[in-house]
Amino acid sequence: MEPQYQDYQELINSLKSASTLLGLDSKSQLHQDITAISNYLANPNFQIAVFGPFNHGKSTLLNAILGNRTLPIDLIPTTGAAISIKYGTDLQTRIILTDGTEIERDGTEILQQFAILDGNRQMRQDVASVEVFCPHPFLARGIELLDLPGTNDREAQDNLVRDRLLTTDLVIQLLDARKLMTLGERENLRDWLLDRGIKTVIFVANFINLLEPDEQQQVQNRLLFVAESFRAELPPGFSNLYRVDALPALRARLKGDVALATSSGLTTFEAALQNIVGILQQNRGSVRLPRVQAIASQIQLSLKAKIDPLLSEVSSFDDKQTAKIEIKQKAANLIQQGFNKSIDDLRNWLNLDSLLKKYQTDATVAIAENNFKTWQTDILKKDLTELQRSIMKWLYQAYEFFQEERPEDLLIPLSSEPQINLPPKPNNSNDLSETGTVAVGSGIGWLLGGPVGAAVLGSISYLLNKNIQDADDKSAKESYHQQVAQICINATEDYFTQLSHQGLAILAEYEPKAKTIIRFVGSQEPLEIAHKRQNLQQLQNNFNQLLQELNKAKIPANYQPYRETPKYKPYTPPAEPEQKTYAKVEEKVNDSASSTYRTSTHRVNTPPQQKASPSPNPAEVEAKFHNWELDEEIARMKAEMRSPGYQANKQSNTNKNNNTSQQPKTQAEKDKITRAYSVLGLQAGVSLTEIKQAYKTLVKKWHPDLFVNQPQLQKQAQEKMRLVNEAYTILSEKSQ
């Protein structure tokens, strides 16, 4: 087997790989060109093809060069195969059939059977290749001659010639001086040679000897013009047009007539041919690589025709996924903020110190009044339920937005009504002398009855507001109703301690589970897109590899390499930081709460029958406004996610927002917008962000809840907020 040029092996591999990826039909011209050019690059011999229309004397010229009748010649077209003539120690012929059969014979007589046209002037379809080995010194230099069938005869012959010309280093085009160049020959020059980068061409004019003497010079001048206009790329100093009278030249060689060989033009032509070949052999890359450039350009164009639509589709998918993830990340952050705040609110509420400060007095009185169940349902349970619902609101927002996992409800149960055991009732039950035993109600009557019950109720308020430093010193001095009051106080403390302990434990267990609902995981890549991405990456890699090999071979290319299309990686949320164990947190919180309870004075008076609603803290208004902002932002993002063309419209919406806002059509609308800017204290034409900020500032200043105890100001605030809301709506719609 003949050795390959290793320098071109990677280039050959890239060309063949491209053919496979493009899925070219084996009968397509590009596939055949790729196969031919790959074989050409791997062929170590310098190949010279003789090319021209039928009956122009191609085989005769080659026989004259070889000095014998190696090839069959006749007055009618005879060559019916591409015959490769290579160096061999003996004259032999090798025929390889399409089924792989090899036939070897001495001499060349077997060519009459396999390498000439049949009676219908058709080539044999079972012949794959024809090789003749000849002991000629010119061939011994690694040169291979190629005798091609005549063109302008049959389509099959033209196709064979066209394919084989691509793989030759030097083309000898034989011209008939009697006909000059026909239109078909000129088209072949353009389509088969020039357009395919084949420019190492020598023109040989045959049959000039058959012309009248006065015509020979005229014809030769016209042929010279044709040859020069071709712009052949031959070594400097060599003409690309020679006269060879093929038949006289062959006769001269067979007879050994040197003078006749010279007059026929053969001697001059052979000398020029040997010098041209010698130079071109040393610069074989400059001969072969331009052929590759023409084929490579077609391959790259075909690859781009496949790559660009795939790249557009995959990039569009990636852009949409990125946009979705950005929206989901933003939503997750907003939901997480709201969730964390709601968790903190409930955790702070469950803090024992907080529970005792807020509820112990009312709870103890409710026990004394035999009204604990009602108080627990109407007050405590209502507050707890509201805090739990606040947490669940964020989790259901996450579930609706991400569609990942349905949240479990947070349920912190309330303990049953405290049970108390009264001490034995003393004989003197009318001792009301202790300070603070002023009767404020008669509900304790169910326990003790009469004025003693009222005294117990008063003692509850007294004891909870009294700073008791030494419990041991007071125990012996307490009156009976104070003992009962203390029992009620202890019962509520135990009740709230249990609620705090149990609630914080449930919350600590619930929180990490709930956070998994807010964290979302990206979806897997659709199978169709995955296949397209894989195909795209293969095509891009082949395109870039081919471009790299062309650059290494110094073959110009008009394309830039593709950036590698990244693999699809489903979005994975960042890992949550490790949570502290509940045992340590609970211990710290409750120890702190218990210590605070035992050492601080609780100035909590028994609530009067009717009291005015407390004015809200500005921080509460800020919190409400923050929640409103979060809800508004999440609602907006949900609307975006539901819009099928949100990504496609993203850029156009941005451009629209950057341009002048929608212009009012009437003077009334213009006046309304002017008033809206004035209400918000803004200059006309400010951004939507500035409008929102101004609105937020005014809401914090004029929210009616800030004036619940000031009816006149509250009425003014309500009117002010009506105008602010109206102005905000007008300017927001204008800025869309």
XYZ file of C-alpha atoms in Angstrom:
736
model
C 0.000 0.000 0.000
C 1.292 3.454 -0.898
C 2.327 5.665 2.034
C 0.258 8.750 2.860
C 1.458 12.260 3.452
C 1.183 12.538 7.214
C 1.281 16.351 7.044
C -2.150 16.312 5.411
C -3.689 13.449 7.366
C -5.541 15.650 9.866
C -6.829 17.777 7.019
C -8.019 14.647 5.215
C -9.758 13.456 8.401
C -11.525 16.820 8.792
C -12.741 16.734 5.199
C -14.093 13.201 5.491
C -15.667 13.927 8.878
C -17.464 16.926 7.385
C -18.849 14.749 4.610
C -20.236 12.345 7.206
C -21.756 15.084 9.404
C -23.346 16.759 6.398
C -24.966 13.451 5.459
C -23.969 13.852 1.834
C -25.334 11.400 -0.673
C -22.534 9.227 -2.046
C -23.563 10.263 -5.558
C -23.549 13.990 -4.817
C -20.868 16.074 -6.465
C -19.545 17.477 -3.181
C -19.173 14.004 -1.683
C -17.311 12.814 -4.735
C -15.094 15.924 -4.674
C -14.267 15.375 -0.991
C -13.363 11.746 -1.672
C -11.260 12.718 -4.681
C -9.420 15.555 -2.931
C -8.717 13.340 0.092
C -7.226 10.656 -2.135
C -5.322 13.356 -3.976
C -3.726 14.683 -0.782
C -2.764 11.134 0.198
C -1.184 10.301 -3.199
C 2.649 10.669 -3.115
C 2.981 10.696 -6.918
C 2.974 13.824 -9.057
C 0.096 13.276 -11.452
C -0.133 14.674 -14.990
C -3.437 14.324 -16.845
C -3.958 14.720 -20.580
C -7.373 16.216 -21.163
C -9.417 17.245 -24.204
C -12.331 16.359 -26.442
C -12.488 12.953 -28.089
C -10.331 12.290 -31.129
C -7.833 15.038 -30.263
C -4.876 12.622 -30.031
C -4.442 12.373 -26.237
C -3.352 8.721 -26.209
C -1.151 9.352 -29.226
C 0.663 12.167 -27.398
C 1.243 9.975 -24.337
C 2.542 7.132 -26.496
C 4.948 9.583 -28.121
C 6.200 10.645 -24.669
C 6.593 7.000 -23.610
C 8.254 6.062 -26.914
C 6.010 3.125 -27.770
C 2.419 2.136 -28.428
C 1.609 1.569 -24.802
C -1.914 2.934 -25.058
C -4.547 1.907 -27.597
C -5.166 4.477 -30.312
C -7.550 4.567 -33.248
C -9.289 6.931 -35.618
C -12.434 6.809 -33.505
C -12.704 7.537 -29.741
C -11.242 4.518 -27.991
C -10.192 5.329 -24.390
C -13.026 4.140 -22.160
C -11.405 4.446 -18.732
C -9.021 6.644 -16.772
C -5.709 4.867 -17.327
C -2.983 5.606 -14.756
C 0.547 5.063 -16.086
C 3.075 4.552 -13.274
C 6.646 3.450 -13.026
C 7.358 -0.286 -13.051
C 10.348 -2.469 -13.867
C 8.300 -4.353 -16.448
C 5.439 -3.359 -18.696
C 2.374 -4.689 -16.919
C -1.312 -3.887 -16.579
C -3.523 -4.213 -13.496
C -7.314 -4.056 -13.698
C -9.392 -3.766 -10.503
C -13.096 -4.509 -10.891
C -15.868 -2.998 -8.783
C -16.303 -6.292 -6.923
C -12.656 -6.150 -5.795
C -11.307 -8.644 -8.332
C -7.739 -7.863 -9.494
C -6.530 -8.848 -12.937
C -2.799 -8.550 -13.715
C -1.257 -9.230 -17.126
C 2.079 -8.606 -18.799
C 2.002 -5.992 -21.535
C -1.009 -3.827 -22.331
C -3.077 -6.016 -24.656
C -5.673 -6.498 -21.891
C -6.554 -2.807 -22.229
C -8.406 -3.701 -25.422
C -10.818 -5.715 -23.274
C -11.300 -3.423 -20.274
C -10.210 0.133 -21.172
C -11.771 1.007 -24.513
C -15.328 1.934 -25.422
C -17.616 -0.859 -26.528
C -19.569 -0.961 -29.777
C -22.113 1.464 -28.326
C -19.283 3.781 -27.256
C -20.033 3.068 -23.581
C -17.525 2.578 -20.757
C -17.550 -0.685 -18.859
C -19.429 -0.291 -15.575
C -17.593 -3.068 -13.759
C -14.130 -1.464 -13.959
C -12.982 0.456 -10.845
C -9.430 1.350 -11.941
C -6.909 0.683 -14.696
C -3.142 0.914 -14.049
C -0.241 0.464 -16.450
C 3.293 0.022 -15.066
C 5.995 1.158 -17.472
C 9.842 1.226 -17.105
C 10.269 4.826 -18.268
C 12.856 7.100 -16.552
C 10.441 10.054 -16.495
C 7.971 7.974 -14.454
C 10.732 6.805 -12.141
C 10.841 10.333 -10.679
C 7.525 9.682 -8.910
C 5.465 10.920 -11.826
C 2.159 9.415 -12.879
C 0.548 10.033 -16.270
C -3.198 9.887 -16.662
C -4.929 9.184 -19.966
C -8.552 10.357 -19.710
C -11.504 9.551 -21.966
C -12.431 12.217 -24.506
C -14.966 14.822 -23.475
C -17.969 16.114 -25.397
C -19.005 12.544 -26.148
C -21.047 11.007 -23.316
C -22.131 12.397 -19.941
C -20.617 9.473 -18.022
C -17.247 10.143 -19.615
C -17.469 13.871 -18.867
C -18.247 13.166 -15.195
C -15.306 10.787 -14.926
C -12.954 13.336 -16.488
C -14.225 16.154 -14.279
C -13.664 14.109 -11.105
C -10.175 12.969 -12.069
C -9.004 16.450 -13.055
C -9.436 17.551 -9.440
C -6.738 15.128 -8.336
C -4.050 15.995 -10.874
C -1.064 18.232 -10.247
C -0.613 19.315 -13.843
C -3.173 19.362 -16.659
C -2.209 19.105 -20.316
C -5.148 20.328 -22.379
C -4.916 19.139 -25.942
C -6.282 21.525 -28.575
C -7.186 20.791 -32.193
C -5.595 23.519 -34.278
C -8.130 22.862 -37.019
C -11.089 23.767 -34.770
C -9.505 26.108 -32.292
C -11.548 26.177 -29.050
C -15.222 25.369 -29.191
C -17.767 26.846 -26.772
C -17.810 23.531 -24.888
C -14.038 23.627 -24.412
C -14.177 27.194 -23.080
C -16.926 26.253 -20.607
C -14.888 23.287 -19.445
C -11.906 25.543 -18.851
C -14.018 27.745 -16.626
C -16.180 25.165 -14.814
C -13.817 22.218 -14.531
C -10.520 24.041 -14.029
C -10.585 27.721 -13.044
C -13.592 27.584 -10.693
C -12.055 24.613 -8.881
C -8.656 26.170 -8.314
C -6.905 24.127 -11.012
C -4.513 26.595 -12.640
C -1.409 24.518 -13.394
C -2.406 23.982 -17.013
C -0.368 23.602 -20.196
C -2.022 23.904 -23.592
C -0.711 21.674 -26.399
C -1.853 22.408 -29.959
C -2.123 19.313 -32.174
C -2.638 19.025 -35.939
C -0.953 22.323 -36.833
C 1.037 20.338 -39.412
C -2.211 19.642 -41.274
C -2.846 23.349 -41.881
C -1.644 25.349 -44.853
C 1.611 27.196 -44.154
C -0.020 30.618 -44.306
C -2.676 29.502 -41.801
C -0.308 28.000 -39.232
C 1.010 31.338 -37.929
C -2.442 32.861 -37.739
C -3.819 29.910 -35.802
C -0.826 29.838 -33.504
C -1.292 33.523 -32.663
C -4.936 32.970 -31.843
C -4.080 29.963 -29.659
C -1.453 32.034 -27.879
C -4.096 34.621 -27.007
C -6.348 31.915 -25.566
C -3.529 30.408 -23.523
C -2.373 33.710 -22.109
C -5.891 34.729 -21.148
C -6.168 31.608 -18.967
C -3.592 33.000 -16.493
C -1.990 29.644 -15.756
C 0.125 29.400 -12.595
C 3.361 27.871 -13.873
C 6.937 28.508 -12.779
C 8.311 31.815 -14.105
C 9.960 31.704 -17.512
C 7.816 28.903 -18.949
C 5.123 29.268 -21.576
C 1.780 27.563 -21.143
C 1.345 26.883 -24.892
C 3.304 24.337 -26.964
C 2.957 22.866 -30.446
C 3.198 19.080 -30.711
C 2.125 17.194 -33.812
C 1.246 14.022 -31.925
C 1.204 11.425 -34.706
C 4.471 12.563 -36.407
C 5.998 12.740 -32.921
C 5.018 9.135 -32.188
C 6.377 7.961 -35.539
C 9.628 9.821 -34.852
C 10.011 8.062 -31.520
C 9.201 4.645 -32.906
C 11.774 5.161 -35.702
C 14.300 6.957 -33.513
C 14.197 9.980 -35.847
C 15.540 12.851 -33.754
C 15.039 15.478 -36.462
C 11.388 14.545 -36.917
C 10.847 14.554 -33.144
C 12.273 18.065 -33.013
C 10.236 19.371 -35.959
C 7.055 17.898 -34.459
C 7.620 19.991 -31.298
C 7.923 16.963 -29.050
C 11.502 17.609 -28.007
C 10.810 21.200 -26.936
C 7.662 20.181 -25.116
C 9.330 17.304 -23.241
C 12.182 19.538 -22.096
C 9.779 22.170 -20.810
C 7.576 19.520 -19.201
C 10.434 17.933 -17.293
C 11.620 21.308 -15.978
C 8.123 22.433 -14.999
C 7.427 19.146 -13.221
C 10.751 19.283 -11.418
C 9.947 22.694 -9.982
C 6.338 21.911 -9.134
C 7.314 18.683 -7.382
C 9.400 20.704 -4.954
C 6.433 22.996 -4.243
C 3.684 20.442 -4.358
C 1.704 22.208 -1.633
C 1.274 25.298 -3.799
C -0.227 23.037 -6.475
C -2.518 20.881 -4.379
C -3.749 23.176 -1.635
C -5.620 25.633 -3.909
C -7.753 22.665 -4.991
C -8.499 22.035 -1.315
C -9.492 25.673 -0.820
C -12.246 25.457 -3.411
C -13.667 22.261 -1.868
C -13.204 23.518 1.700
C -15.177 26.675 0.899
C -18.096 24.562 -0.256
C -17.841 22.389 2.845
C -17.728 25.386 5.178
C -20.696 26.960 3.424
C -22.654 23.701 3.784
C -21.642 23.370 7.444
C -22.732 26.944 8.152
C -26.055 26.252 6.477
C -26.588 23.536 9.094
C -24.898 25.247 12.049
C -26.522 28.681 11.940
C -30.198 27.587 12.195
C -29.301 25.111 14.958
C -27.264 27.756 16.760
C -30.115 30.224 16.544
C -32.606 27.691 17.920
C -30.359 26.458 20.744
C -29.290 29.998 21.672
C -32.912 31.111 21.726
C -33.747 28.209 24.045
C -30.795 29.072 26.313
C -31.747 32.760 26.386
C -35.315 31.924 27.344
C -34.128 29.525 30.039
C -31.755 32.162 31.389
C -34.539 34.754 31.435
C -36.866 32.332 33.217
C -34.214 31.504 35.786
C -33.506 35.205 36.362
C -37.183 35.851 36.981
C -37.478 32.798 39.234
C -34.351 33.784 41.142
C -35.727 37.255 41.689
C -39.074 35.825 42.746
C -37.345 33.349 45.053
C -35.395 36.185 46.672
C -38.532 38.264 47.156
C -40.493 35.320 48.527
C -37.579 34.339 50.760
C -37.461 37.872 52.185
C -41.151 37.795 52.993
C -40.938 34.257 54.345
C -37.961 35.064 56.572
C -39.714 38.099 58.003
C -42.882 36.117 58.680
C -40.828 33.359 60.329
C -39.037 35.936 62.473
C -42.360 37.519 63.436
C -43.751 34.167 64.583
C -40.526 33.182 66.328
C -40.469 36.489 68.209
C -44.135 36.077 69.048
C -43.453 32.585 70.453
C -40.635 33.910 72.621
C -41.754 33.313 76.206
C -40.945 36.827 77.315
C -43.014 38.210 74.426
C -45.967 35.955 75.195
C -45.916 36.883 78.901
C -45.647 40.610 78.225
C -48.459 40.620 75.708
C -50.933 38.095 77.023
C -50.326 37.017 80.648
C -52.464 39.672 82.304
C -55.441 39.078 79.998
C -55.024 35.312 80.176
C -54.863 35.300 83.986
C -57.929 37.519 84.216
C -59.709 35.252 81.730
C -59.002 32.287 84.011
C -60.294 34.213 86.989
C -63.414 35.225 85.056
C -64.014 31.656 83.837
C -63.634 32.995 80.297
C -60.306 31.464 79.189
C -61.660 29.394 76.285
C -63.381 32.400 74.747
C -60.294 34.565 75.252
C -58.069 31.840 73.800
C -60.230 31.546 70.674
C -60.935 35.236 70.110
C -57.526 36.652 70.934
C -54.659 34.174 71.186
C -55.716 31.758 68.466
C -56.623 34.603 66.131
C -53.172 36.177 66.496
C -51.405 32.828 66.078
C -53.496 31.935 63.039
C -52.712 35.269 61.400
C -48.971 34.732 61.901
C -49.153 31.183 60.533
C -51.166 32.345 57.530
C -48.559 35.009 56.824
C -45.937 32.271 56.544
C -48.158 30.041 54.444
C -48.924 32.923 52.073
C -45.275 33.008 50.965
C -45.056 29.251 50.622
C -48.146 29.116 48.426
C -46.702 31.973 46.373
C -43.618 29.800 45.845
C -45.711 26.741 44.996
C -47.797 28.680 42.477
C -44.693 30.251 40.951
C -42.314 27.291 40.811
C -44.756 24.337 40.715
C -42.230 22.241 42.613
C -43.662 20.934 45.869
C -46.971 21.633 47.594
C -46.368 23.023 51.087
C -47.685 21.433 54.238
C -49.691 23.706 56.494
C -47.969 25.059 59.557
C -50.065 24.058 62.573
C -49.015 25.037 66.069
C -51.713 23.698 68.431
C -52.846 25.563 71.519
C -52.849 23.696 74.815
C -56.052 22.997 76.650
C -57.366 25.357 79.322
C -55.092 25.528 82.392
C -56.363 23.563 85.390
C -55.786 25.038 88.861
C -56.067 23.591 92.374
C -57.194 26.033 95.067
C -55.778 25.902 98.603
C -58.180 25.330 101.500
C -60.320 28.372 102.132
C -59.494 30.112 105.443
C -62.217 30.861 108.006
C -61.721 34.619 107.670
C -62.406 35.168 104.009
C -63.116 38.853 104.226
C -59.499 40.047 104.655
C -59.268 42.788 102.068
C -56.601 44.849 103.726
C -53.732 44.096 101.304
C -52.767 46.985 99.047
C -54.037 46.534 95.487
C -57.057 44.367 96.318
C -59.494 46.766 94.817
C -62.428 44.977 93.223
C -62.474 45.318 89.424
C -64.914 42.560 88.578
C -66.913 39.691 89.995
C -66.027 36.819 87.654
C -63.923 35.083 90.294
C -67.140 34.248 92.004
C -67.170 30.866 90.243
C -64.044 30.003 92.214
C -64.686 31.553 95.598
C -67.730 33.700 95.333
C -68.553 37.088 96.779
C -66.176 39.911 97.453
C -63.253 37.546 97.960
C -63.438 36.708 94.261
C -63.294 40.353 93.380
C -60.297 40.727 95.633
C -58.519 37.875 93.855
C -59.051 39.627 90.525
C -57.607 42.801 91.930
C -54.665 40.884 93.357
C -53.829 39.550 89.914
C -53.279 43.053 88.637
C -51.413 43.981 91.795
C -49.082 41.002 91.753
C -48.271 41.296 88.058
C -47.365 44.962 88.518
C -45.418 44.478 91.746
C -41.661 43.817 91.649
C -41.309 40.814 93.941
C -37.669 40.397 94.880
C -37.912 37.564 97.360
C -40.575 34.965 96.797
C -39.749 33.106 100.035
C -40.326 36.167 102.225
C -43.748 36.889 100.757
C -45.198 33.389 100.805
C -46.017 33.436 104.491
C -47.540 36.887 104.468
C -49.898 36.476 101.476
C -53.601 36.582 102.075
C -55.789 33.857 100.704
C -56.943 35.831 97.640
C -53.327 36.660 96.840
C -52.474 32.973 96.966
C -55.306 32.237 94.550
C -54.158 35.027 92.264
C -50.621 33.673 92.324
C -51.911 30.226 91.407
C -53.670 31.732 88.372
C -50.518 33.615 87.397
C -48.405 30.478 87.705
C -50.932 28.570 85.605
C -50.719 31.072 82.742
C -46.930 31.102 82.988
C -46.889 27.326 82.661
C -49.371 27.571 79.801
C -47.282 30.071 77.835
C -44.057 28.224 78.646
C -45.527 25.101 77.091
C -46.846 27.064 74.094
C -43.434 28.704 73.559
C -41.523 25.452 73.931
C -43.823 23.443 71.685
C -44.288 26.233 69.120
C -40.574 26.946 68.715
C -39.893 23.229 68.348
C -42.535 22.870 65.615
C -41.296 26.019 63.888
C -37.670 24.870 63.992
C -38.665 21.562 62.400
C -40.969 23.199 59.864
C -38.664 26.001 58.646
C -35.994 23.924 56.789
C -38.708 21.842 55.120
C -40.530 24.975 54.058
C -37.404 26.522 52.574
C -37.109 23.628 50.113
C -40.370 24.817 48.583
C -38.895 28.242 47.850
C -35.765 26.753 46.295
C -36.426 25.729 42.695
C -34.490 23.370 40.431
C -34.149 23.970 36.705
C -35.923 21.622 34.327
C -34.121 19.031 32.269
C -33.317 19.899 28.675
C -35.998 18.662 26.235
C -34.821 15.624 24.311
C -35.278 17.362 20.959
C -33.117 20.325 22.020
C -30.536 17.965 23.551
C -30.166 16.149 20.226
C -29.895 19.428 18.344
C -27.299 20.724 20.805
C -25.218 17.572 20.382
C -25.450 17.808 16.595
C -24.570 21.509 16.761
C -21.500 20.855 18.892
C -20.280 18.163 16.492
C -20.769 20.442 13.496
C -19.055 23.369 15.223
C -16.130 21.207 16.304
C -15.692 19.903 12.766
C -15.959 23.411 11.312
C -13.357 24.745 13.741
C -11.075 21.736 13.232
C -11.249 22.136 9.465
C -10.521 25.853 9.817
C -7.529 25.063 12.018
C -6.125 22.568 9.519
C -6.610 25.030 6.668
C -4.697 27.648 8.643
C -1.900 25.178 9.338
C -1.686 24.478 5.606
C -1.775 28.249 4.952
C -4.958 27.931 2.926
C -6.966 31.178 3.093
C -10.411 30.923 4.673
C -13.110 33.581 4.845
C -14.669 32.414 8.109
C -14.047 32.798 11.823
C -14.240 29.874 14.240
C -17.418 29.333 16.211
C -17.401 29.801 19.932
C -18.140 26.519 21.634
C -21.800 26.089 22.467
C -21.938 25.294 26.184
C -23.491 22.124 27.482
C -26.883 22.469 29.091
C -26.738 22.434 32.859
C -30.059 22.506 34.738
C -30.111 25.288 37.304
C -29.257 24.098 40.790
C -29.907 26.481 43.683
C -27.014 27.286 46.008
C -26.767 25.189 49.140
C -28.463 26.601 52.220
C -26.143 27.479 55.111
C -26.170 24.928 57.893
C -28.921 25.647 60.427
C -28.337 25.664 64.163
C -30.005 22.854 66.040
C -33.271 23.746 67.732
C -32.177 22.545 71.162
C -29.506 25.236 71.445
C -31.716 27.976 70.025
C -34.663 27.071 72.228
C -32.508 26.872 75.323
C -31.032 30.293 74.643
C -34.378 31.924 73.884
C -36.326 30.465 76.788
C -33.546 30.930 79.328
C -33.378 34.560 78.313
C -37.159 34.912 78.427
C -37.481 33.189 81.821
C -34.701 35.294 83.279
C -36.319 38.456 81.983
C -39.665 37.444 83.392
C -38.277 36.830 86.857
C -36.232 40.010 87.157
C -38.271 42.732 85.423
C -41.269 44.698 86.502
C -44.335 44.208 84.295
C -46.407 47.369 84.330
C -49.476 45.847 82.702
C -52.796 47.131 83.968
C -56.094 45.381 83.593
C -57.560 46.659 80.320
C -60.572 48.925 80.671
C -63.967 48.032 79.266
C -63.439 50.258 76.187
C -60.180 51.598 74.800
C -59.173 53.473 71.684
C -57.308 51.646 68.956
C -53.563 52.251 69.384
C -51.795 54.308 66.767
C -49.698 52.064 64.514
C -45.971 52.225 64.796
C -44.283 53.733 61.696
C -42.317 50.502 61.496
C -45.589 48.597 61.084
C -46.608 50.894 58.240
C -43.185 50.336 56.659
C -43.629 46.570 56.994
C -47.091 46.688 55.434
C -45.802 48.793 52.560
C -42.846 46.423 52.064
C -45.217 43.443 51.864
C -47.342 45.347 49.382
C -44.265 45.981 47.233
C -43.281 42.303 47.357
C -46.782 41.188 46.403
C -46.890 43.675 43.521
C -43.474 42.618 42.200
C -44.285 38.884 42.384
C -47.611 39.448 40.653
C -45.786 41.285 37.854
C -43.271 38.455 37.432
C -46.072 35.877 37.347
C -47.675 37.808 34.526
C -44.351 37.787 32.658
C -43.903 34.054 33.162
C -47.393 33.360 31.850
C -46.773 35.409 28.716
C -45.643 32.993 25.927
C -43.655 35.681 24.166
C -42.208 37.479 27.158
C -38.571 36.830 26.138
C -39.175 37.755 22.524
C -40.782 41.010 23.640
C -38.207 41.734 26.312
C -35.902 43.768 24.075
C -38.698 45.532 22.265
C -40.327 46.491 25.578
C -37.009 47.826 26.804
C -36.615 49.914 23.683
C -40.179 51.106 24.033
C -39.622 52.154 27.623
C -36.427 53.946 26.640
C -38.270 55.961 24.037
C -40.731 58.737 24.727
C -43.686 57.469 26.833
C -47.163 57.268 25.380
C -48.251 60.773 24.502
C -51.644 62.101 25.694
C -54.086 62.754 22.920
C -56.301 65.518 24.372
C -55.759 68.655 26.424
C -57.832 67.147 29.250
C -55.490 64.184 29.436
C -52.488 66.514 29.436
C -53.978 68.506 32.335
C -54.685 65.316 34.267
C -51.076 64.181 33.877
C -49.758 67.600 34.910
C -51.887 67.482 38.101
C -50.656 63.953 38.815
C -47.021 65.067 38.678
C -47.895 67.971 40.980
C -49.644 65.728 43.536
C -46.570 63.491 43.740
C -44.268 66.495 43.855
C -42.422 65.533 40.681
C -41.165 67.207 37.529
C -42.787 66.050 34.287
C -41.023 63.265 32.421
C -39.321 61.540 35.367
C -38.754 57.770 35.282
C -41.139 55.128 36.599
C -38.635 54.353 39.359
C -38.814 57.957 40.605
C -42.620 57.842 40.457
C -42.666 54.707 42.614
C -40.250 56.224 45.115
C -42.337 59.384 45.459
C -45.487 57.307 45.905
C -43.808 55.189 48.576
C -42.690 58.307 50.486
C -46.194 59.835 50.446
C -47.839 56.577 51.552
C -45.566 56.409 54.566
C -46.429 60.016 55.395
C -50.202 60.007 54.807
C -51.343 56.436 55.494
C -54.666 56.766 57.392
C -53.614 54.132 59.922
C -51.131 56.670 61.285
C -53.998 58.875 62.477
C -56.487 56.431 64.033
C -56.739 58.499 67.232
C -56.989 61.803 65.357
C -60.277 61.710 63.401
C -59.822 65.074 61.719
C -56.303 64.315 60.509
C -57.338 60.817 59.509
C -60.054 62.263 57.280
C -57.504 64.582 55.661
C -55.107 61.639 55.227
C -57.796 59.566 53.511
C -58.467 62.367 51.010
C -54.729 62.875 50.495
C -54.204 59.149 49.849
C -57.091 59.141 47.356
C -55.336 61.828 45.337
C -51.937 60.119 45.689
C -53.322 56.747 44.519
C -55.085 58.387 41.593
C -51.929 60.233 40.536
C -49.801 57.096 40.850
C -52.231 55.112 38.670
C -52.279 57.803 35.953
C -48.484 58.133 35.761
C -47.861 54.368 35.984
C -50.172 53.683 33.053
C -48.578 56.514 31.087
C -45.105 55.004 31.606
C -46.012 51.493 30.405
